[in-house]
Short mmCIF file of C-alpha atoms and ligand atoms in Angstrom, two decimals:
data_model
loop_
_atom_site.label_atom_id
_atom_site.label_comp_id
_atom_site.label_asym_id
_atom_site.label_seq_id
_atom_site.Cartn_x
_atom_site.Cartn_y
_atom_site.Cartn_z
CA MET A 570 -25.86 13.77 -1.63
CA ARG A 571 -23.87 14.92 1.18
CA ARG A 572 -20.15 15.57 0.87
CA ILE A 573 -18.50 13.07 3.70
CA THR A 574 -15.51 15.32 5.16
CA ILE A 575 -12.36 12.82 5.20
CA PHE A 576 -10.88 13.06 8.38
CA ASP A 577 -7.06 11.22 8.00
CA THR A 578 -5.00 10.12 11.53
CA THR A 579 -3.08 7.79 9.97
CA LEU A 580 -0.26 10.05 11.07
CA ARG A 581 -1.39 10.84 14.71
CA ASP A 582 -4.04 7.41 15.72
CA GLY A 583 -2.29 5.30 13.28
CA GLU A 584 0.66 6.24 14.35
CA GLN A 585 0.53 4.76 17.85
CA CYS A 586 0.01 1.66 16.06
CA PRO A 587 2.44 -0.83 17.81
CA GLY A 588 6.03 -0.76 16.07
CA ALA A 589 5.18 2.64 13.93
CA SER A 590 7.16 5.48 14.27
CA LEU A 591 8.02 8.10 12.01
CA THR A 592 10.42 10.74 11.72
CA PRO A 593 9.05 14.65 10.70
CA PRO A 594 10.39 14.02 6.81
CA GLU A 595 8.38 10.71 6.89
CA LYS A 596 5.31 12.46 8.38
CA LEU A 597 5.52 15.02 6.02
CA GLU A 598 6.14 13.30 3.07
CA ILE A 599 2.83 11.08 3.74
CA ALA A 600 1.07 14.24 4.32
CA ARG A 601 1.84 15.38 1.02
CA GLN A 602 0.82 12.22 -0.31
CA LEU A 603 -2.36 12.39 1.96
CA ALA A 604 -3.11 15.83 0.09
CA ARG A 605 -2.85 14.42 -3.40
CA LEU A 606 -5.67 11.58 -2.19
CA GLY A 607 -7.46 14.26 -1.40
CA VAL A 608 -8.76 14.04 2.04
CA ASP A 609 -10.33 17.39 3.81
CA VAL A 610 -8.16 17.24 7.48
CA ILE A 611 -4.67 15.75 7.94
CA GLU A 612 -4.45 14.95 11.91
CA GLY A 613 -0.50 15.65 12.27
CA GLY A 614 0.17 14.81 15.56
CA PHE A 615 -0.30 15.24 19.05
CA PRO A 616 2.64 18.78 19.90
CA ILE A 617 2.42 18.34 23.16
CA ALA A 618 3.60 13.92 23.08
CA SER A 619 7.00 14.95 22.27
CA PRO A 620 9.30 17.86 20.69
CA GLY A 621 9.00 15.68 17.18
CA ASP A 622 5.50 15.33 17.15
CA ALA A 623 5.52 19.76 17.86
CA GLN A 624 8.59 19.73 14.58
CA ALA A 625 6.26 17.35 12.21
CA VAL A 626 3.00 19.67 12.95
CA LYS A 627 4.49 22.49 11.80
CA MET A 628 6.44 21.60 9.05
CA ILE A 629 2.71 19.69 7.58
CA ALA A 630 1.51 23.30 8.80
CA GLN A 631 3.96 25.05 6.26
CA ALA A 632 4.53 22.75 3.56
CA VAL A 633 1.14 21.52 3.48
CA LYS A 634 -1.72 23.67 0.88
CA GLY A 635 -4.96 21.91 0.07
CA PRO A 636 -6.26 20.35 3.44
CA THR A 637 -6.97 21.45 6.49
CA ILE A 638 -4.30 20.68 9.20
CA ALA A 639 -4.90 19.34 12.63
CA ALA A 640 -3.33 18.40 15.76
CA LEU A 641 -4.74 16.80 18.76
CA ALA A 642 -4.73 18.45 22.20
CA ARG A 643 -5.87 17.37 25.75
CA SER A 644 -8.55 19.65 27.04
CA LEU A 645 -4.99 21.34 29.46
CA PRO A 646 -4.01 24.55 28.13
CA HIS A 647 -0.17 23.77 27.74
CA ASP A 648 -1.44 20.78 25.16
CA ILE A 649 -3.98 23.63 23.65
CA ASP A 650 -1.11 26.39 23.18
CA ALA A 651 1.50 23.29 22.11
CA ALA A 652 -1.02 22.60 19.48
CA ALA A 653 -1.56 26.12 18.55
CA ALA A 654 2.05 26.72 18.12
CA ALA A 655 2.59 23.84 15.75
CA LEU A 656 -0.14 24.65 13.96
CA ALA A 657 0.74 29.03 13.43
CA PRO A 658 2.11 28.74 10.02
CA ALA A 659 -1.25 26.70 8.06
CA LYS A 660 -3.41 28.52 6.40
CA LYS A 661 -6.05 26.53 6.83
CA LYS A 662 -6.00 24.84 10.78
CA ARG A 663 -7.74 22.54 13.38
CA ILE A 664 -7.41 22.42 17.20
CA HIS A 665 -8.83 19.07 18.16
CA VAL A 666 -9.36 18.82 21.63
CA PHE A 667 -10.08 15.91 23.73
CA LEU A 668 -11.44 15.10 27.03
CA ALA A 669 -12.99 11.29 28.50
CA THR A 670 -16.92 11.37 29.27
CA SER A 671 -17.20 8.11 30.39
CA PRO A 672 -18.10 6.35 34.11
CA ILE A 673 -14.84 4.88 33.64
CA HIS A 674 -12.87 6.66 32.85
CA ARG A 675 -14.21 9.60 34.48
CA LYS A 676 -13.47 7.17 38.04
CA TYR A 677 -10.57 5.57 37.50
CA LYS A 678 -8.82 7.66 34.80
CA LEU A 679 -9.67 11.13 35.84
CA ARG A 680 -11.40 11.29 38.92
CA LYS A 681 -14.08 13.65 38.21
CA ALA A 682 -17.57 14.22 38.60
CA GLN A 683 -19.40 15.34 35.73
CA ALA A 684 -19.72 19.07 36.93
CA GLU A 685 -16.03 19.02 36.76
CA ILE A 686 -15.44 17.71 33.58
CA LEU A 687 -18.27 19.44 31.67
CA ARG A 688 -16.65 22.32 32.76
CA GLN A 689 -13.24 21.39 31.91
CA ALA A 690 -14.36 20.59 28.25
CA VAL A 691 -16.39 24.02 27.71
CA TRP A 692 -13.16 25.68 28.53
CA ALA A 693 -10.48 24.07 26.55
CA VAL A 694 -13.01 24.83 23.48
CA LYS A 695 -12.42 28.41 24.43
CA HIS A 696 -9.00 27.94 24.86
CA ALA A 697 -8.47 26.44 21.56
CA ARG A 698 -10.89 29.14 19.82
CA LYS A 699 -8.72 32.28 20.62
CA TYR A 700 -6.17 30.51 18.26
CA ALA A 701 -9.10 29.16 15.28
CA ARG A 702 -11.77 29.30 14.69
CA ASP A 703 -12.04 25.08 13.69
CA VAL A 704 -12.57 23.53 16.60
CA GLU A 705 -12.66 19.97 17.30
CA PHE A 706 -13.88 18.77 20.25
CA SER A 707 -13.48 14.34 21.47
CA PRO A 708 -15.61 13.51 24.27
CA GLU A 709 -13.57 10.33 24.62
CA ASP A 710 -15.40 6.85 25.00
CA ALA A 711 -18.12 8.14 24.29
CA SER A 712 -19.90 5.61 22.95
CA ARG A 713 -19.50 4.12 27.03
CA THR A 714 -21.07 7.38 27.97
CA GLU A 715 -24.48 7.54 29.34
CA PRO A 716 -25.98 8.85 26.75
CA GLU A 717 -27.58 12.52 28.42
CA PHE A 718 -24.42 13.27 29.90
CA LEU A 719 -22.93 12.88 26.59
CA HIS A 720 -25.88 15.09 25.18
CA GLN A 721 -25.14 17.67 27.51
CA VAL A 722 -21.65 17.71 26.85
CA LEU A 723 -22.13 18.09 23.59
CA GLU A 724 -24.43 20.90 23.97
CA ALA A 725 -22.30 22.91 26.50
CA VAL A 726 -19.09 22.49 23.62
CA ILE A 727 -20.95 23.71 20.45
CA ARG A 728 -22.04 26.88 22.10
CA ALA A 729 -18.57 27.33 23.20
CA GLY A 730 -17.61 27.61 20.18
CA ALA A 731 -16.99 23.79 18.53
CA THR A 732 -17.46 23.49 15.03
CA THR A 733 -16.87 19.86 14.70
CA VAL A 734 -18.52 16.89 17.87
CA ASN A 735 -16.88 13.99 17.20
CA ILE A 736 -18.26 10.74 19.08
CA PRO A 737 -14.94 8.23 19.42
CA ASP A 738 -15.76 4.67 20.22
CA THR A 739 -12.56 4.64 21.46
CA VAL A 740 -12.14 1.06 23.02
CA GLY A 741 -13.93 -0.66 19.85
CA PHE A 742 -17.26 -1.27 21.66
CA ALA A 743 -20.24 -0.53 20.07
CA ILE A 744 -21.95 -2.59 17.11
CA PRO A 745 -23.35 -1.01 14.29
CA ASP A 746 -26.93 -0.72 14.91
CA GLU A 747 -26.53 0.85 18.59
CA PHE A 748 -23.78 3.42 17.11
CA GLY A 749 -25.85 4.45 15.03
CA ARG A 750 -29.03 4.37 17.04
CA LEU A 751 -26.37 6.54 19.48
CA ILE A 752 -25.32 9.04 16.28
CA LYS A 753 -29.08 9.74 15.71
CA GLY A 754 -29.89 9.90 19.56
CA ILE A 755 -27.67 13.40 19.36
CA THR A 756 -28.94 14.62 15.78
CA GLU A 757 -32.81 14.68 17.86
CA ARG A 758 -31.67 15.90 21.22
CA VAL A 759 -28.78 18.36 21.15
CA PRO A 760 -30.12 21.21 20.71
CA ASN A 761 -27.73 23.64 18.86
CA ILE A 762 -26.51 20.52 16.77
CA GLU A 763 -27.30 22.19 13.63
CA ARG A 764 -24.45 24.50 14.56
CA ALA A 765 -21.74 21.61 14.57
CA VAL A 766 -20.65 18.27 11.99
CA ILE A 767 -20.83 15.64 13.55
CA SER A 768 -17.91 13.29 13.21
CA VAL A 769 -17.30 9.73 14.39
CA HIS A 770 -14.03 7.53 15.28
CA CYS A 771 -14.68 4.04 15.19
CA HIS A 772 -11.59 1.67 16.48
CA ASN A 773 -11.59 -2.09 15.69
CA ASP A 774 -11.37 -3.73 18.97
CA LEU A 775 -13.96 -5.94 17.83
CA GLY A 776 -13.54 -5.96 13.73
CA LEU A 777 -16.01 -3.09 13.86
CA SER A 778 -15.11 -0.17 12.23
CA MET A 779 -16.04 0.13 9.38
CA PRO A 780 -19.50 -1.16 9.97
CA ASN A 781 -19.98 1.51 12.98
CA SER A 782 -18.28 4.79 10.46
CA LEU A 783 -21.09 3.97 7.92
CA ALA A 784 -24.24 2.92 10.17
CA ALA A 785 -22.75 6.47 11.68
CA ILE A 786 -22.94 7.84 7.82
CA LYS A 787 -26.40 6.48 7.63
CA ASN A 788 -27.46 8.26 10.52
CA GLY A 789 -26.50 11.63 10.22
CA ALA A 790 -22.53 12.16 10.64
CA GLY A 791 -21.23 14.49 8.39
CA GLN A 792 -17.25 13.96 8.81
CA VAL A 793 -15.44 10.16 9.57
CA GLU A 794 -11.95 9.78 11.10
CA CYS A 795 -10.20 6.74 9.77
CA THR A 796 -6.15 6.01 8.88
CA VAL A 797 -4.28 3.93 5.79
CA ASN A 798 -4.60 0.71 6.02
CA GLY A 799 -6.33 0.75 9.15
CA ILE A 800 -3.60 1.31 11.24
CA GLY A 801 -3.72 2.76 14.48
CA GLU A 802 -3.68 2.27 18.51
CA ARG A 803 -3.87 -1.76 18.81
CA ALA A 804 -6.10 -3.61 16.52
CA GLY A 805 -6.16 0.28 15.05
CA ASN A 806 -8.73 2.33 13.42
CA ALA A 807 -11.44 2.08 10.65
CA SER A 808 -9.78 2.34 6.97
CA LEU A 809 -9.71 5.33 4.58
CA GLU A 810 -9.89 2.87 1.72
CA GLU A 811 -12.59 0.66 2.77
CA ILE A 812 -15.02 3.75 3.83
CA VAL A 813 -13.95 6.06 0.52
CA MET A 814 -15.15 2.83 -1.65
CA THR A 815 -17.32 1.91 0.77
CA LEU A 816 -18.99 5.55 -0.24
CA LYS A 817 -18.43 5.48 -4.38
CA ILE A 818 -19.67 1.97 -4.55
CA ARG A 819 -22.96 1.58 -2.89
CA ARG A 820 -23.15 5.76 -3.35
CA ASN A 821 -27.31 5.24 -3.73
CA PHE A 822 -27.73 3.30 -0.90
CA TYR A 823 -25.47 6.14 1.49
CA GLN A 824 -26.30 9.15 -0.48
CA ALA A 825 -22.97 10.44 -0.03
CA ARG A 826 -19.86 10.91 -1.75
CA THR A 827 -16.42 12.15 -0.16
CA GLY A 828 -13.43 14.71 -2.70
CA VAL A 829 -10.96 11.42 -2.98
CA ASP A 830 -8.78 10.73 -5.94
CA THR A 831 -9.35 7.27 -5.05
CA THR A 832 -6.96 6.41 -7.81
CA GLN A 833 -4.27 7.36 -5.27
CA ILE A 834 -5.36 4.80 -2.73
CA ILE A 835 -3.16 2.20 -3.38
CA LYS A 836 0.17 4.72 -3.51
CA THR A 837 -0.78 6.05 -0.33
CA SER A 838 -1.51 2.46 1.04
CA ARG A 839 2.13 1.60 -0.26
CA LEU A 840 3.92 4.49 0.79
CA VAL A 841 2.22 4.62 4.39
CA SER A 842 3.42 0.60 4.51
CA SER A 843 6.83 1.45 3.76
CA LEU A 844 7.54 3.81 5.46
CA THR A 845 5.57 2.52 8.77
CA GLY A 846 7.11 -0.83 8.28
CA ILE A 847 3.86 -2.10 8.83
CA ALA A 848 2.69 -5.27 5.97
CA VAL A 849 -0.51 -5.01 4.93
CA GLN A 850 -2.53 -8.24 4.97
CA PRO A 851 -2.10 -10.12 1.87
CA ASN A 852 -6.02 -10.69 1.82
CA LYS A 853 -7.08 -7.07 3.53
CA ALA A 854 -10.21 -5.00 1.56
CA ILE A 855 -8.61 -2.39 -1.42
CA VAL A 856 -4.65 -2.82 -0.63
CA GLY A 857 -4.28 -6.74 0.08
CA GLY A 858 -2.13 -8.22 -2.66
CA ASN A 859 -4.97 -10.82 -2.63
CA ALA A 860 -7.28 -7.69 -3.76
CA PHE A 861 -7.92 -8.21 -7.17
CA ARG A 862 -6.09 -11.75 -8.31
CA HIS A 863 -8.17 -14.31 -8.45
CA GLU A 864 -6.85 -17.77 -8.86
CA SER A 865 -9.68 -20.13 -8.69
CA GLY A 866 -10.19 -21.28 -12.65
CA ILE A 867 -14.08 -20.81 -12.26
CA HIS A 868 -12.86 -17.60 -11.37
CA GLN A 869 -10.37 -16.87 -13.63
CA ASP A 870 -12.50 -17.92 -16.41
CA GLY A 871 -15.75 -15.51 -15.38
CA VAL A 872 -13.45 -12.03 -15.22
CA LEU A 873 -12.58 -13.25 -18.59
CA LYS A 874 -15.21 -13.12 -20.07
CA HIS A 875 -16.96 -10.84 -18.01
CA ARG A 876 -15.30 -8.56 -15.31
CA ALA A 877 -18.05 -7.79 -13.47
CA THR A 878 -18.58 -11.42 -12.81
CA TYR A 879 -16.30 -11.16 -10.22
CA GLU A 880 -15.15 -7.94 -9.48
CA ILE A 881 -17.72 -5.20 -7.83
CA MET A 882 -14.98 -2.39 -8.59
CA ARG A 883 -12.20 -1.62 -10.99
CA PRO A 884 -8.63 -2.36 -10.17
CA GLN A 885 -8.13 0.97 -12.23
CA ASP A 886 -10.21 2.94 -10.19
CA VAL A 887 -8.66 1.82 -6.60
CA GLY A 888 -4.79 2.82 -8.46
CA LEU A 889 -4.05 -0.73 -10.14
CA SER A 890 -3.12 -1.46 -13.33
CA GLY A 891 -5.55 -4.78 -13.39
CA SER A 892 -6.46 -7.40 -12.23
CA GLN A 893 -4.21 -10.37 -12.15
CA LEU A 894 -4.80 -13.64 -12.38
CA VAL A 895 -2.67 -15.84 -10.15
CA LEU A 896 -1.79 -19.29 -12.06
CA GLY A 897 -1.62 -22.32 -9.56
CA LYS A 898 -2.82 -25.70 -9.56
CA LEU A 899 -6.55 -24.38 -9.80
CA SER A 900 -6.39 -22.32 -12.81
CA GLY A 901 -8.09 -23.85 -15.61
CA ARG A 902 -7.01 -23.33 -19.25
CA HIS A 903 -8.85 -20.12 -20.49
CA ALA A 904 -6.54 -18.57 -17.86
CA PHE A 905 -3.70 -20.20 -19.15
CA ALA A 906 -3.95 -19.68 -22.69
CA GLN A 907 -4.09 -15.78 -21.64
CA ARG A 908 -1.25 -15.83 -20.26
CA LEU A 909 0.94 -17.69 -22.67
CA ALA A 910 -0.45 -14.91 -25.52
CA LYS A 911 0.67 -12.34 -23.34
CA LEU A 912 3.89 -14.17 -23.12
CA GLY A 913 4.06 -14.47 -27.05
CA LEU A 914 3.96 -18.17 -27.03
CA ARG A 915 0.83 -19.43 -29.07
CA LEU A 916 0.64 -22.40 -29.04
CA SER A 917 -1.79 -24.83 -31.63
CA LYS A 918 -4.39 -26.95 -29.05
CA GLY A 919 -2.46 -29.96 -29.68
CA GLU A 920 0.55 -28.35 -28.59
CA LEU A 921 -1.85 -26.04 -25.59
CA ASP A 922 -3.20 -29.01 -24.31
CA ARG A 923 -0.05 -30.78 -23.79
CA ALA A 924 1.75 -27.55 -22.24
CA PHE A 925 -1.05 -27.26 -19.42
CA GLU A 926 -0.97 -31.07 -19.02
CA ARG A 927 2.33 -30.00 -18.00
CA PHE A 928 1.28 -26.69 -16.19
CA LYS A 929 -0.85 -28.32 -13.97
CA ALA A 930 1.86 -31.94 -13.04
CA LEU A 931 4.10 -28.57 -11.64
CA ALA A 932 1.71 -26.76 -10.29
CA ASP A 933 0.96 -29.86 -7.95
CA LYS A 934 4.47 -29.02 -7.19
CA LYS A 935 5.10 -25.67 -6.86
CA LYS A 936 2.62 -23.04 -4.94
CA ASP A 937 3.39 -19.82 -7.39
CA ILE A 938 4.33 -20.79 -10.87
CA TYR A 939 6.21 -17.94 -13.08
CA ASP A 940 6.56 -16.50 -16.54
CA ASP A 941 9.88 -18.16 -16.26
CA ASP A 942 7.99 -21.67 -14.98
CA LEU A 943 5.97 -21.87 -18.13
CA THR A 944 7.78 -20.60 -20.78
CA ALA A 945 9.47 -23.57 -20.11
CA ILE A 946 6.57 -25.48 -19.86
CA VAL A 947 6.43 -24.56 -23.32
CA GLU A 948 9.90 -25.07 -24.37
CA GLU A 949 10.31 -28.52 -22.77
CA GLY A 950 9.84 -30.78 -26.17
CA LEU A 951 12.25 -28.16 -28.42
CA PRO A 952 15.02 -28.14 -29.84
CA ALA A 953 17.17 -27.44 -26.32
CA ALA A 954 19.38 -23.88 -25.41
CA GLN A 955 22.17 -23.98 -27.48
CA GLU A 956 25.54 -22.41 -26.36
CA ILE A 957 25.70 -19.26 -29.44
CA TYR A 958 28.11 -17.60 -27.97
CA LYS A 959 30.96 -18.75 -25.82
CA LEU A 960 32.75 -16.83 -23.04
CA VAL A 961 36.38 -17.80 -23.96
CA TYR A 962 38.56 -14.95 -22.44
CA VAL A 963 37.93 -12.44 -19.52
CA HIS A 964 40.30 -9.40 -17.63
CA THR A 965 39.46 -6.86 -16.18
CA THR A 966 41.26 -3.75 -14.52
CA SER A 967 39.84 -2.28 -11.60
CA GLY A 968 40.86 0.01 -8.78
CA SER A 969 40.23 3.04 -6.79
CA ASP A 970 41.85 4.66 -8.78
CA THR A 971 41.33 3.55 -11.97
CA VAL A 972 38.09 3.55 -15.12
CA PRO A 973 37.30 -0.33 -15.01
CA THR A 974 37.23 -1.57 -17.83
CA ALA A 975 36.56 -5.07 -19.21
CA THR A 976 37.76 -7.44 -22.19
CA ILE A 977 36.23 -10.28 -23.36
CA ARG A 978 36.52 -12.68 -25.65
CA LEU A 979 33.57 -14.28 -27.21
CA GLU A 980 33.87 -17.17 -29.74
CA ARG A 981 30.06 -18.24 -32.34
CA GLU A 982 30.25 -20.22 -34.79
CA GLY A 983 33.90 -21.16 -34.30
CA LYS A 984 35.05 -16.83 -34.35
CA VAL A 985 36.46 -15.76 -32.27
CA ALA A 986 35.98 -11.53 -31.48
CA GLN A 987 37.72 -9.93 -28.93
CA ASP A 988 36.25 -6.14 -27.68
CA ALA A 989 36.65 -3.58 -24.33
CA ALA A 990 34.67 -1.63 -22.61
CA CYS A 991 34.86 0.84 -19.65
CA GLY A 992 31.82 0.42 -16.65
CA ASP A 993 30.75 1.73 -13.06
CA GLY A 994 32.67 -1.40 -12.35
CA PRO A 995 34.33 -4.74 -13.49
CA VAL A 996 30.97 -6.61 -13.70
CA ASP A 997 29.03 -3.04 -15.38
CA ALA A 998 32.15 -3.22 -17.69
CA CYS A 999 31.78 -6.96 -18.57
CA TYR A 1000 28.28 -6.74 -19.39
CA LYS A 1001 29.05 -3.47 -21.32
CA THR A 1002 31.13 -4.83 -23.68
CA ILE A 1003 29.30 -8.17 -24.07
CA ASN A 1004 26.32 -6.34 -25.26
CA ARG A 1005 28.14 -4.34 -26.89
CA MET A 1006 29.49 -8.40 -29.10
CA THR A 1007 25.96 -9.32 -29.06
CA GLY A 1008 24.13 -6.02 -30.31
CA LEU A 1009 21.55 -7.01 -27.22
CA SER A 1010 21.20 -4.36 -24.83
CA PRO A 1011 18.91 -6.16 -21.78
CA GLU A 1012 17.56 -5.12 -18.82
CA LEU A 1013 19.23 -6.92 -15.35
CA VAL A 1014 16.64 -7.40 -13.70
CA ASP A 1015 18.29 -9.46 -10.47
CA TYR A 1016 21.98 -10.31 -9.58
CA THR A 1017 23.07 -12.43 -6.78
CA LEU A 1018 25.94 -13.70 -6.13
CA ARG A 1019 26.94 -16.10 -3.04
CA SER A 1020 30.14 -19.30 -2.34
CA VAL A 1021 28.98 -22.18 -3.34
CA THR A 1022 32.15 -24.15 -1.11
CA LYS A 1023 33.92 -23.28 1.82
CA GLY A 1024 37.44 -21.73 1.91
CA ARG A 1025 39.17 -18.35 0.67
CA ASP A 1026 39.38 -20.59 -2.67
CA ALA A 1027 35.49 -21.11 -2.37
CA LEU A 1028 33.78 -21.37 -5.78
CA GLY A 1029 31.61 -18.45 -6.32
CA GLU A 1030 28.19 -18.63 -8.53
CA VAL A 1031 26.64 -15.59 -10.13
CA ALA A 1032 22.74 -15.96 -10.52
CA VAL A 1033 21.40 -13.52 -13.07
CA LYS A 1034 17.81 -12.48 -14.59
CA LEU A 1035 17.89 -10.96 -17.92
CA ARG A 1036 14.17 -8.96 -19.20
CA HIS A 1037 14.70 -8.20 -22.84
CA ARG A 1038 11.91 -7.13 -25.36
CA GLY A 1039 9.56 -9.44 -23.17
CA ILE A 1040 11.14 -11.98 -22.50
CA GLU A 1041 12.68 -12.87 -19.12
CA VAL A 1042 15.31 -15.84 -18.74
CA ALA A 1043 18.23 -16.21 -15.09
CA ALA A 1044 21.35 -17.97 -15.91
CA ARG A 1045 23.85 -18.96 -13.97
CA GLY A 1046 27.38 -18.64 -13.33
CA THR A 1047 30.42 -20.44 -11.45
CA SER A 1048 33.80 -19.98 -10.93
CA THR A 1049 36.80 -19.50 -8.00
CA ASP A 1050 37.26 -15.53 -9.72
CA ILE A 1051 33.23 -13.60 -9.20
CA ILE A 1052 34.39 -11.47 -11.80
CA GLU A 1053 34.63 -14.74 -14.64
CA ALA A 1054 31.57 -16.44 -12.78
CA SER A 1055 29.54 -12.93 -13.37
CA ALA A 1056 30.30 -12.98 -17.01
CA LYS A 1057 29.76 -16.40 -17.19
CA ALA A 1058 25.88 -15.92 -15.64
CA TYR A 1059 25.84 -12.86 -18.81
CA VAL A 1060 26.68 -14.82 -21.84
CA ASN A 1061 24.07 -18.28 -20.74
CA ALA A 1062 21.67 -16.14 -19.92
CA ILE A 1063 22.09 -14.25 -23.76
CA ASN A 1064 22.01 -17.63 -25.16
CA LYS A 1065 18.87 -18.04 -23.50
CA LEU A 1066 17.35 -15.05 -24.90
CA LEU A 1067 18.60 -15.69 -28.31
CA SER A 1068 17.44 -19.52 -28.16
CA SER A 1069 14.14 -18.87 -26.71
CA SER A 1070 13.99 -15.96 -29.89
CA THR A 1071 14.86 -18.61 -32.24
CA ARG A 1072 13.10 -21.31 -30.32
CA ARG A 1073 9.78 -18.89 -30.13
CA ALA A 1074 10.52 -18.65 -34.03
CA TYR A 1075 10.51 -23.16 -34.23
CA LEU A 1076 6.70 -22.84 -33.26
CA GLY A 1077 6.48 -20.63 -35.82
CA ARG A 1078 3.84 -18.55 -34.19
CA ARG A 1079 6.17 -15.42 -33.75
CA SER A 1080 8.98 -13.54 -35.13
CA ALA A 1081 12.52 -14.00 -33.25
CA PRO A 1082 13.46 -10.50 -31.36
CA HIS A 1083 16.99 -9.88 -31.87
CA PRO A 1084 19.26 -10.62 -33.00
O1 KIV B 1155 -10.24 7.00 20.31
C1 KIV B 1155 -10.00 7.44 20.54
O2 KIV B 1155 -11.01 8.47 21.60
C2 KIV B 1155 -9.41 9.33 20.09
C3 KIV B 1155 -9.68 10.39 20.53
C4 KIV B 1155 -8.16 11.53 20.72
C5 KIV B 1155 -10.36 11.01 19.71
O3 KIV B 1155 -7.75 8.91 19.78
ZN1 ZN B 1156 -8.58 6.41 18.95
#
């Protein structure tokens, strides 16, 4: 089984994605996560391009241990010197030099003949070798270069000391059979090729970066260049997670493996997405929000009976806690009952049938059905939520030099009790006091305040969401005084929690939690 080198270029080619720009500390944070993910090479940037890139490569070279740290350079002295300077602190470093070789780039961009390109490439590799033993050479636009000239360049740069030769499909023009043949041709026709690793670097302009990279692996490539979430110039680069998971799931077919810890994939994807600001499309393979979600009833039923009916990989293998059955209008009774059970709502067959009918009616009108909706569906027809506690009085003191304190009076079954507590602010002080008086300490999952009328005497509405022992409830409170609105919303939510427990007890299948 061959070991494929994973060369991550998220911080260099990935950052060339329109709209993505990372500060040096953000690049360092991603690089540390890439090291945890277990990539072999991290291309930290293009030091000559900007002082920020040079600084980022330097910070990564200093701090990140494990992977080889690479930096990009054109085949020019200043570029190579800048890359070498930025990489100086790295324990394992690689200088990656490139020069375009295709006729179109030679004629219009570089205005150089083949012989000149050949000389410059050889010079660049020799110059880079003065700084590093590990030197990669990329003939840019290799897939549109005459194969004979490409072979000549590769042989010459290997002789000059290149340890990896990278074959970029710079404009995403290649197609898998052809690209596979190109790699095979290199293994057969470049006489000294066994002295270097063949790498590939595929862009996604035709959506073929993945199949092209895989065809290259099948035909002898030992390194793949890729980015997290497939971000990169234009339509992006081959996506790391897709390559790694394909090699894992279809190991026997490819007879190849990587050193990546796949359970770190989701964490890495989310970090890259949040720091670059580039959202991952929901249907993106492996890391998209829908990749392990099932909505159709037939699929949900299959997954519940045997996960492998509709899943070719375990969500846990990429770092998720499990698959998700999304409840919507296509969901079946099996998934519905299972979700209710998870919420602690175990119904008789008749109750389940009636609740399922109400669920279907709601799902026709509402795309996403949340746990709150399910609880409401089940509780429909049961005794209404009771006003167990009534807010009688609220008074708070706060200010820049005062410890925020709240005094609350609550009425329960005709009896009024009073208590006071301090908090981080007047609202927090109210909630701490109410918790103490009711004996509950739910988690405040959400708090929003908005004005529902206009003017200085506007009515404020507070909406809170509380979670307690697996039950989540939402409630509102309104008042011209936002502290009172906050306290009312909280007491209403506590009442819902308590009556929800009572109603569960009424269902007779689960003991009520508190009080
Ligand atoms: O796409 C490309 O050709 C590149 C090279 C610099 C490797 O990014
Ligand atoms: Zn590229």
